[in-house]
């Protein structure tokens, strides 16, 4: 099936493998007239780039983006924007038993089951590098949202047992700490925790959170295209995510209605909620409060400890993974979360423009009455 | 936007409001030749029907389904199957302040923000009755899956603080207890808990779980159409669901890789996993183990306690909700979860049929070589 | 495959068979706030209703539409509009050899080849009655377009060898003549021609034309979603249509560029074309001139002359068709053409609303600057 | 709107402008295991390449394709195939009045009306070079079809008033004549006709035809996704096509049913039609006969004769077009027609695999019964 396209009106199609020639994305449906240059996109790619700290893979990739189409004289034209990043550090190596064995926690076995064989080099299409296209496209979505007064912001909430202290929230720390935690103390504890795990040839899981501010009420759809349903899909489509929460998430299941309902009140002539257990979405449609999403990420499946597995001929073997691997996925995945959220929100906002007759009649008022 | 359609190849379109004339669904893409009658569908609808116990709304609805098209001489024809359930118990009443005020936790405000006004009778399209179409369609998907050796099974995992004891798992109890819990002791505790909440004019949240058995490895897609991504969307599209987990879900975030990876081993010449933290999906594709999904449901927002809110003219008011409401959504929503899962799995399996060249050449082997 | 859905934003899903219980359509994505009642739709259905003249089938069907959802207090709510027409005149009869033989020019053989069997009663899903859903949905699209100053108008251009004289164009005649020709003289000649054909146990082909007036320039898309590409699909999806032309159509193939190019000129400060060979579309996008479409319809395949064919067991047989059949499809299909055109145009106009950044910023101007 | 994607299961997304850095396509949903190399694709691109004869533009482009992803060790992997062709001959020039004026017959005015501005260099996205992506993708679809015993073959049927003589049909001539006519005599006459037109600073229209052989009965869908409906869209989406015919096309409109119906007969134990007026499709589904499609192409709008037009500030001007332009589009567009047909047919065949229950049960027979 054609499964590399996401979005309806603002629609992206990603392509590329970990050790192929290049990776990229085609963005179709981007409105015409947006000022856009490589640097707008590069900033986002740099946040997911490997080799930036001791807790990311030491693979060296510049991940430089090239705009191949859809921009003319510095502005988007409304036609497809093709973005490409060349792979430069595909170390020519003996893939050894990786080519034939099924790494636990990886997609090796399931790819073979589906397709009959696979590009085993660095995980092929199931590699984390697949997200390059998402981030490149999300940078554009985020730029458009900024024009509309909306900000999307993701960060690391927890690493292993260490969770940020919300009272110490420091937005800048997200960009200056290797863990992307908005809390410098938590960052330090997490770094220590990670060094120990790494020494143990092990890896660590974590949680990332995304906040959308400035979104108006009324975005989303009542049934299958609920805004939270699409956000859940977007999050769960990021490799290694195993759970998604909106607002208070799992916690609501042990609450009473009187505790969980958010009261409406007036503030400066606008309707607001006095609390935000709902995470900014009611009945699948934004309610004007901040949208809050959390995604829980499993520990990197590539660990250096010896593991039991089988190979494709059905022999049970002991596996020793080598190479360059992040001991934790979360810090680099936070920008992916931000980008997938931006694309989802923008797509819903574009869809929303035709939801009322008066919007159509305003937009298409007959020429003689304009 | 057109948001009432779900699925790509097996595609359903639902319609209808809580207090309109009828609700229904069109199923398009159902394979030809499936034996089908009203009773196949009615069994599923009966599981979500109101008025079955003291913890469901006392609204009396037979919810009788009528097959309007797509079935000929007892078999599906491959053309759209139209199913309809007439509403019979739309009590003609004074909707009072419900028509103009925004109930906390409901979609009243967000509908108005999106569409400018709303069908306020019983929640209109945002009512739980909207799921009638999903269940009717899901009954068909589940029947097809059974033909393929696959079972989809959902039940209540927890209600408020009461969780089932897995060691006491009793499948039959799901159908015989009012809570749909597979554990009679837990059911009794939950019933007591619910009576207290009800007396307090309050409501309760809970968790439901779904297990898919018999699914072969290789179903799903690597990037945006990951099987778990689509399941997450399917779950979060059910009203009141605020979190979704696959396999061990949020718990993986505080694990080490060595704890979380599932080893592969051989059993009866087949590849199996020795544990199933992954919940049956690796890299977005089924791995042959059971698929495990959990959805967390908020307490019913309609409570009889007085609540603070505003009305559509911007006045702050005290709201007293009346009428017929379930104190908990989960027991009746479990069958909805089962149905949305069945549709998602079946659609992925149909998409999967063209994923390999050898499948195409087998299917379309030139006539002279047949 | 799920092939009964048409349109992206304004999206319709039709269902129903010729001799099933009912036929209908679900319209999803209709903007909220449109005044709508059964009569708006009934007017259109009445134009395609059988039994209105000597040249239509004598099957008696009231084709009364019922609105089942999506309308509240006389206005559309933005949620799916479900429309149903009950079949009342399914004469209980012996279908005789129709059940087992393949009528020439019909879909009997191809349905069996695809699905393994078919609903043979009156053509099942391949019957012309399938268009009831299209017309019901198109009536709504046409009503919306009227609000935007756009009219869609279709009529019979030719029947057999008789073509209308454009200099005698009389719009009212379309509604008052049995042929739906906008030329009373042509209508009379065509009626004579049809009586002869009928007496000969034969049927007749023809051509229908559709004109869209008032459409602004800029609607449509440059590549696959060209407005003319979607119109061509819409037309060719109507049973019995075998050719589609935009503007001068096939005639352009024997022209020179200097003859075929339409010059641009100014008129009342607006850009106009001095001719309209292009039929209102350039590069897949409307140019502000009238859109002109022609669809060529084959003679009704059901004729009373004896025909040679085979049955499903592979025997060669002589076939004598009985029953109630139109000797020509065009007069009743013109309203189907009008409706499919309206849906296609409206969907393109809704899609167009997000094509420019300045449209988005106007629509979503931050609250404080409004 | 996102309008650069075509196909449902075998899905292509094209990108690129005439004078941008590159053009390309992403093919998603290609089955795994197809042997594929650049040369498979280059053969098709070479047939549409400019500069091959006196009747094509003298722009020099090698149009060399690069496979960027989706192929591993010489076989497709089932993941997206990204193909790119770099532009090398974007002559740096003064675009002069082209940048500001609206060329008759071109999309200049309609692009401005839609997007507010346009990439005016060589037509930007509305250039014929846009079809590079279609041809590259179509080469793959055609290769798959060949594996299934199906051939798709397109050629020039007429140029201006010169039409091929079917009795002289010579398939090889299509590849050896500059006109791509399967009739050497017609080719010579057409060449003379074209030289005269060119001397007159004018251009010429024509007709192309496509034949699909070997397709089994049963492919396509009954309602909106009729095979002929999708073929009509595919054809009309090719720039400059103004009419599409299936089988006998417009001619059926002046026929009697008794003349137009194709009788069924038995031949070698298979059902065949004794004639093929229907062009291989009945009720939207293939009937096993050859599929016949014709597309009528307008004369190249770029002519060297002086033309009247307006510029974007609304001044009426005389326009003199310069540069490199084909006097006729058809010979190079035939391969585009072939490719769009191949993609459409393949996509329908993949969709068809899940149309029957017995196909599903065969494909997914439970492991223990295999």
GROMACS .gro file of C-alpha atoms in nm, chain B residues 93-349:
model
  257
  463UNK     CA    1  -3.906   1.765   2.532
  464UNK     CA    2  -3.801   2.112   2.623
  465UNK     CA    3  -3.424   2.107   2.581
  466UNK     CA    4  -3.420   2.413   2.804
  467UNK     CA    5  -3.082   2.566   2.866
  468UNK     CA    6  -2.902   2.277   2.692
  469UNK     CA    7  -2.988   2.446   2.366
  470UNK     CA    8  -2.804   2.762   2.454
  471UNK     CA    9  -2.541   2.671   2.714
  472UNK     CA   10  -2.210   2.495   2.682
  473UNK     CA   11  -2.199   2.176   2.891
  474UNK     CA   12  -1.852   2.122   3.043
  475UNK     CA   13  -1.667   1.830   2.889
  476UNK     CA   14  -1.901   1.824   2.589
  477UNK     CA   15  -1.858   1.936   2.230
  478UNK     CA   16  -2.128   2.205   2.249
  479UNK     CA   17  -1.889   2.498   2.251
  480UNK     CA   18  -1.651   2.356   1.993
  481UNK     CA   19  -1.934   2.272   1.750
  482UNK     CA   20  -2.062   2.626   1.774
  483UNK     CA   21  -1.709   2.758   1.724
  484UNK     CA   22  -1.669   2.546   1.410
  485UNK     CA   23  -2.012   2.554   1.248
  486UNK     CA   24  -2.176   2.864   1.393
  487UNK     CA   25  -2.460   2.663   1.545
  488UNK     CA   26  -2.543   2.304   1.629
  489UNK     CA   27  -2.810   2.037   1.658
  490UNK     CA   28  -2.833   2.054   2.038
  491UNK     CA   29  -3.076   1.764   2.078
  492UNK     CA   30  -2.892   1.500   2.278
  493UNK     CA   31  -2.554   1.606   2.149
  494UNK     CA   32  -2.651   1.572   1.783
  495UNK     CA   33  -2.366   1.422   1.588
  496UNK     CA   34  -2.130   1.423   1.889
  497UNK     CA   35  -2.356   1.184   2.078
  498UNK     CA   36  -2.241   0.835   2.160
  499UNK     CA   37  -2.519   0.716   1.931
  500UNK     CA   38  -2.291   0.812   1.643
  501UNK     CA   39  -2.109   0.484   1.708
  502UNK     CA   40  -2.407   0.278   1.587
  503UNK     CA   41  -2.272   0.303   1.235
  504UNK     CA   42  -1.925   0.198   1.346
  505UNK     CA   43  -2.058  -0.107   1.526
  506UNK     CA   44  -2.280  -0.212   1.239
  507UNK     CA   45  -1.985  -0.191   0.998
  508UNK     CA   46  -1.747  -0.351   1.244
  509UNK     CA   47  -1.973  -0.653   1.278
  510UNK     CA   48  -1.915  -0.720   0.909
  511UNK     CA   49  -1.539  -0.667   0.935
  512UNK     CA   50  -1.526  -0.902   1.234
  513UNK     CA   51  -1.719  -1.167   1.043
  514UNK     CA   52  -1.472  -1.149   0.755
  515UNK     CA   53  -1.179  -1.171   0.995
  516UNK     CA   54  -1.327  -1.480   1.154
  517UNK     CA   55  -1.324  -1.642   0.809
  518UNK     CA   56  -0.951  -1.569   0.804
  519UNK     CA   57  -0.890  -1.718   1.146
  520UNK     CA   58  -0.862  -1.386   1.328
  521UNK     CA   59  -1.051  -1.287   1.640
  522UNK     CA   60  -1.087  -0.938   1.782
  523UNK     CA   61  -1.198  -0.921   2.144
  524UNK     CA   62  -1.246  -0.616   2.368
  525UNK     CA   63  -1.351  -0.578   2.729
  526UNK     CA   64  -1.336  -0.346   3.028
  527UNK     CA   65  -0.995  -0.343   3.195
  528UNK     CA   66  -1.065  -0.095   3.473
  529UNK     CA   67  -1.339   0.122   3.615
  530UNK     CA   68  -1.222   0.404   3.836
  531UNK     CA   69  -0.966   0.245   4.070
  532UNK     CA   70  -1.086  -0.115   4.012
  533UNK     CA   71  -0.877  -0.316   3.765
  534UNK     CA   72  -0.931  -0.674   3.654
  535UNK     CA   73  -0.702  -0.944   3.787
  536UNK     CA   74  -0.545  -1.108   3.481
  537UNK     CA   75  -0.505  -1.435   3.666
  538UNK     CA   76  -0.886  -1.449   3.706
  539UNK     CA   77  -0.950  -1.383   3.336
  540UNK     CA   78  -1.294  -1.519   3.243
  541UNK     CA   79  -1.393  -1.442   2.888
  542UNK     CA   80  -1.757  -1.533   2.929
  543UNK     CA   81  -1.796  -1.277   3.208
  544UNK     CA   82  -1.751  -1.002   2.949
  545UNK     CA   83  -2.088  -1.092   2.800
  546UNK     CA   84  -2.268  -1.170   3.126
  547UNK     CA   85  -2.161  -0.883   3.353
  548UNK     CA   86  -2.299  -0.530   3.320
  549UNK     CA   87  -1.945  -0.389   3.334
  550UNK     CA   88  -1.812  -0.611   3.050
  551UNK     CA   89  -1.524  -0.706   3.277
  552UNK     CA   90  -1.366  -1.052   3.226
  553UNK     CA   91  -1.346  -1.097   3.603
  554UNK     CA   92  -1.659  -1.141   3.813
  555UNK     CA   93  -1.506  -1.020   4.137
  556UNK     CA   94  -1.383  -0.700   3.977
  557UNK     CA   95  -1.726  -0.659   3.822
  558UNK     CA   96  -1.890  -0.669   4.161
  559UNK     CA   97  -1.653  -0.417   4.312
  560UNK     CA   98  -1.697  -0.192   4.014
  561UNK     CA   99  -2.075  -0.213   4.038
  562UNK     CA  100  -2.061  -0.100   4.401
  563UNK     CA  101  -1.826   0.182   4.307
  564UNK     CA  102  -2.059   0.291   4.029
  565UNK     CA  103  -2.369   0.293   4.253
  566UNK     CA  104  -2.190   0.526   4.493
  567UNK     CA  105  -2.081   0.756   4.214
  568UNK     CA  106  -2.431   0.761   4.075
  569UNK     CA  107  -2.578   0.847   4.415
  570UNK     CA  108  -2.325   1.132   4.428
  571UNK     CA  109  -2.463   1.259   4.096
  572UNK     CA  110  -2.124   1.189   3.951
  573UNK     CA  111  -1.968   0.971   3.680
  574UNK     CA  112  -1.660   0.752   3.645
  575UNK     CA  113  -1.381   0.684   3.396
  576UNK     CA  114  -1.218   0.359   3.296
  577UNK     CA  115  -0.996   0.163   3.062
  578UNK     CA  116  -1.081  -0.084   2.792
  579UNK     CA  117  -0.853  -0.336   2.626
  580UNK     CA  118  -0.862  -0.515   2.293
  581UNK     CA  119  -0.677  -0.828   2.188
  582UNK     CA  120  -0.638  -0.951   1.831
  583UNK     CA  121  -0.547  -1.317   1.795
  584UNK     CA  122  -0.455  -1.516   1.487
  585UNK     CA  123  -0.322  -1.227   1.280
  586UNK     CA  124  -0.032  -1.326   1.057
  587UNK     CA  125   0.300  -1.139   1.060
  588UNK     CA  126   0.348  -0.880   0.786
  589UNK     CA  127   0.030  -0.670   0.811
  590UNK     CA  128   0.067  -0.291   0.823
  591UNK     CA  129   0.295  -0.036   0.669
  592UNK     CA  130   0.633   0.111   0.761
  593UNK     CA  131   0.577   0.487   0.778
  594UNK     CA  132   0.253   0.684   0.817
  595UNK     CA  133   0.017   0.392   0.771
  596UNK     CA  134   0.172   0.194   1.052
  597UNK     CA  135  -0.078  -0.052   1.190
  598UNK     CA  136  -0.042   0.094   1.539
  599UNK     CA  137  -0.075   0.448   1.405
  600UNK     CA  138  -0.406   0.360   1.244
  601UNK     CA  139  -0.521   0.176   1.555
  602UNK     CA  140  -0.434   0.482   1.764
  603UNK     CA  141  -0.640   0.700   1.534
  604UNK     CA  142  -0.926   0.452   1.541
  605UNK     CA  143  -0.927   0.445   1.922
  606UNK     CA  144  -0.887   0.819   1.972
  607UNK     CA  145  -1.172   0.879   1.727
  608UNK     CA  146  -1.408   0.715   1.979
  609UNK     CA  147  -1.561   0.994   2.187
  610UNK     CA  148  -1.417   1.030   2.541
  611UNK     CA  149  -1.097   0.833   2.473
  612UNK     CA  150  -0.799   1.039   2.595
  613UNK     CA  151  -0.506   0.794   2.572
  614UNK     CA  152  -0.405   0.491   2.367
  615UNK     CA  153  -0.143   0.230   2.438
  616UNK     CA  154   0.002  -0.047   2.223
  617UNK     CA  155   0.153  -0.340   2.412
  618UNK     CA  156   0.316  -0.218   2.732
  619UNK     CA  157   0.239   0.142   2.635
  620UNK     CA  158   0.347   0.420   2.872
  621UNK     CA  159   0.541   0.170   3.084
  622UNK     CA  160   0.811   0.135   2.819
  623UNK     CA  161   0.926   0.488   2.884
  624UNK     CA  162   1.088   0.392   3.216
  625UNK     CA  163   1.243   0.069   3.090
  626UNK     CA  164   1.584  -0.033   2.967
  627UNK     CA  165   1.623  -0.178   2.619
  628UNK     CA  166   1.737  -0.509   2.764
  629UNK     CA  167   1.408  -0.529   2.957
  630UNK     CA  168   1.185  -0.417   2.677
  631UNK     CA  169   1.315  -0.599   2.370
  632UNK     CA  170   1.125  -0.920   2.294
  633UNK     CA  171   1.357  -1.208   2.198
  634UNK     CA  172   1.279  -1.415   1.890
  635UNK     CA  173   1.279  -1.792   1.920
  636UNK     CA  174   1.160  -2.091   1.718
  637UNK     CA  175   0.852  -2.290   1.815
  638UNK     CA  176   0.710  -2.568   1.597
  639UNK     CA  177   0.914  -2.438   1.305
  640UNK     CA  178   0.764  -2.093   1.339
  641UNK     CA  179   0.928  -1.773   1.455
  642UNK     CA  180   0.777  -1.651   1.782
  643UNK     CA  181   0.857  -1.387   2.042
  644UNK     CA  182   0.926  -1.510   2.394
  645UNK     CA  183   0.755  -1.202   2.542
  646UNK     CA  184   0.516  -0.948   2.392
  647UNK     CA  185   0.604  -0.605   2.531
  648UNK     CA  186   0.563  -0.477   2.178
  649UNK     CA  187   0.196  -0.573   2.169
  650UNK     CA  188   0.226  -0.757   1.840
  651UNK     CA  189   0.355  -0.472   1.624
  652UNK     CA  190   0.716  -0.392   1.527
  653UNK     CA  191   0.797  -0.101   1.297
  654UNK     CA  192   0.427  -0.055   1.225
  655UNK     CA  193   0.383  -0.412   1.098
  656UNK     CA  194   0.226  -0.709   1.279
  657UNK     CA  195   0.479  -0.961   1.412
  658UNK     CA  196   0.245  -1.260   1.451
  659UNK     CA  197   0.195  -1.221   1.828
  660UNK     CA  198  -0.135  -1.102   1.971
  661UNK     CA  199  -0.203  -0.735   1.916
  662UNK     CA  200  -0.280  -0.560   2.244
  663UNK     CA  201  -0.444  -0.216   2.257
  664UNK     CA  202  -0.568  -0.016   2.554
  665UNK     CA  203  -0.785   0.295   2.543
  666UNK     CA  204  -0.846   0.521   2.843
  667UNK     CA  205  -1.189   0.676   2.869
  668UNK     CA  206  -1.282   0.988   3.061
  669UNK     CA  207  -1.578   0.995   3.300
  670UNK     CA  208  -1.911   1.066   3.127
  671UNK     CA  209  -1.921   1.446   3.104
  672UNK     CA  210  -2.297   1.454   3.168
  673UNK     CA  211  -2.323   1.460   3.548
  674UNK     CA  212  -2.615   1.568   3.763
  675UNK     CA  213  -2.406   1.780   3.999
  676UNK     CA  214  -2.438   2.153   3.945
  677UNK     CA  215  -2.162   2.286   3.722
  678UNK     CA  216  -2.031   2.628   3.628
  679UNK     CA  217  -2.037   2.724   3.265
  680UNK     CA  218  -2.134   2.995   3.018
  681UNK     CA  219  -2.406   3.021   2.757
  682UNK     CA  220  -2.376   3.122   2.397
  683UNK     CA  221  -2.443   3.485   2.469
  684UNK     CA  222  -2.147   3.489   2.704
  685UNK     CA  223  -2.324   3.483   3.040
  686UNK     CA  224  -2.178   3.278   3.323
  687UNK     CA  225  -2.441   3.037   3.454
  688UNK     CA  226  -2.495   2.742   3.687
  689UNK     CA  227  -2.593   2.430   3.497
  690UNK     CA  228  -2.802   2.137   3.613
  691UNK     CA  229  -2.806   1.856   3.358
  692UNK     CA  230  -3.114   1.635   3.341
  693UNK     CA  231  -3.204   1.332   3.138
  694UNK     CA  232  -3.078   0.979   3.081
  695UNK     CA  233  -2.703   0.925   3.102
  696UNK     CA  234  -2.464   0.636   3.157
  697UNK     CA  235  -2.251   0.688   3.470
  698UNK     CA  236  -1.966   0.524   3.277
  699UNK     CA  237  -1.902   0.489   2.905
  700UNK     CA  238  -1.664   0.193   2.901
  701UNK     CA  239  -1.891  -0.115   2.913
  702UNK     CA  240  -2.087  -0.003   2.607
  703UNK     CA  241  -1.778   0.140   2.433
  704UNK     CA  242  -1.584  -0.188   2.444
  705UNK     CA  243  -1.779  -0.324   2.148
  706UNK     CA  244  -1.708   0.000   1.963
  707UNK     CA  245  -1.336  -0.054   2.031
  708UNK     CA  246  -1.367  -0.410   1.902
  709UNK     CA  247  -1.540  -0.290   1.587
  710UNK     CA  248  -1.297  -0.007   1.509
  711UNK     CA  249  -1.010  -0.251   1.559
  712UNK     CA  250  -1.167  -0.507   1.328
  713UNK     CA  251  -1.218  -0.248   1.053
  714UNK     CA  252  -0.860  -0.124   1.087
  715UNK     CA  253  -0.709  -0.472   1.079
  716UNK     CA  254  -0.919  -0.586   0.784
  717UNK     CA  255  -0.841  -0.275   0.584
  718UNK     CA  256  -0.467  -0.328   0.643
  719UNK     CA  257  -0.497  -0.692   0.540
   0.00000   0.00000   0.00000
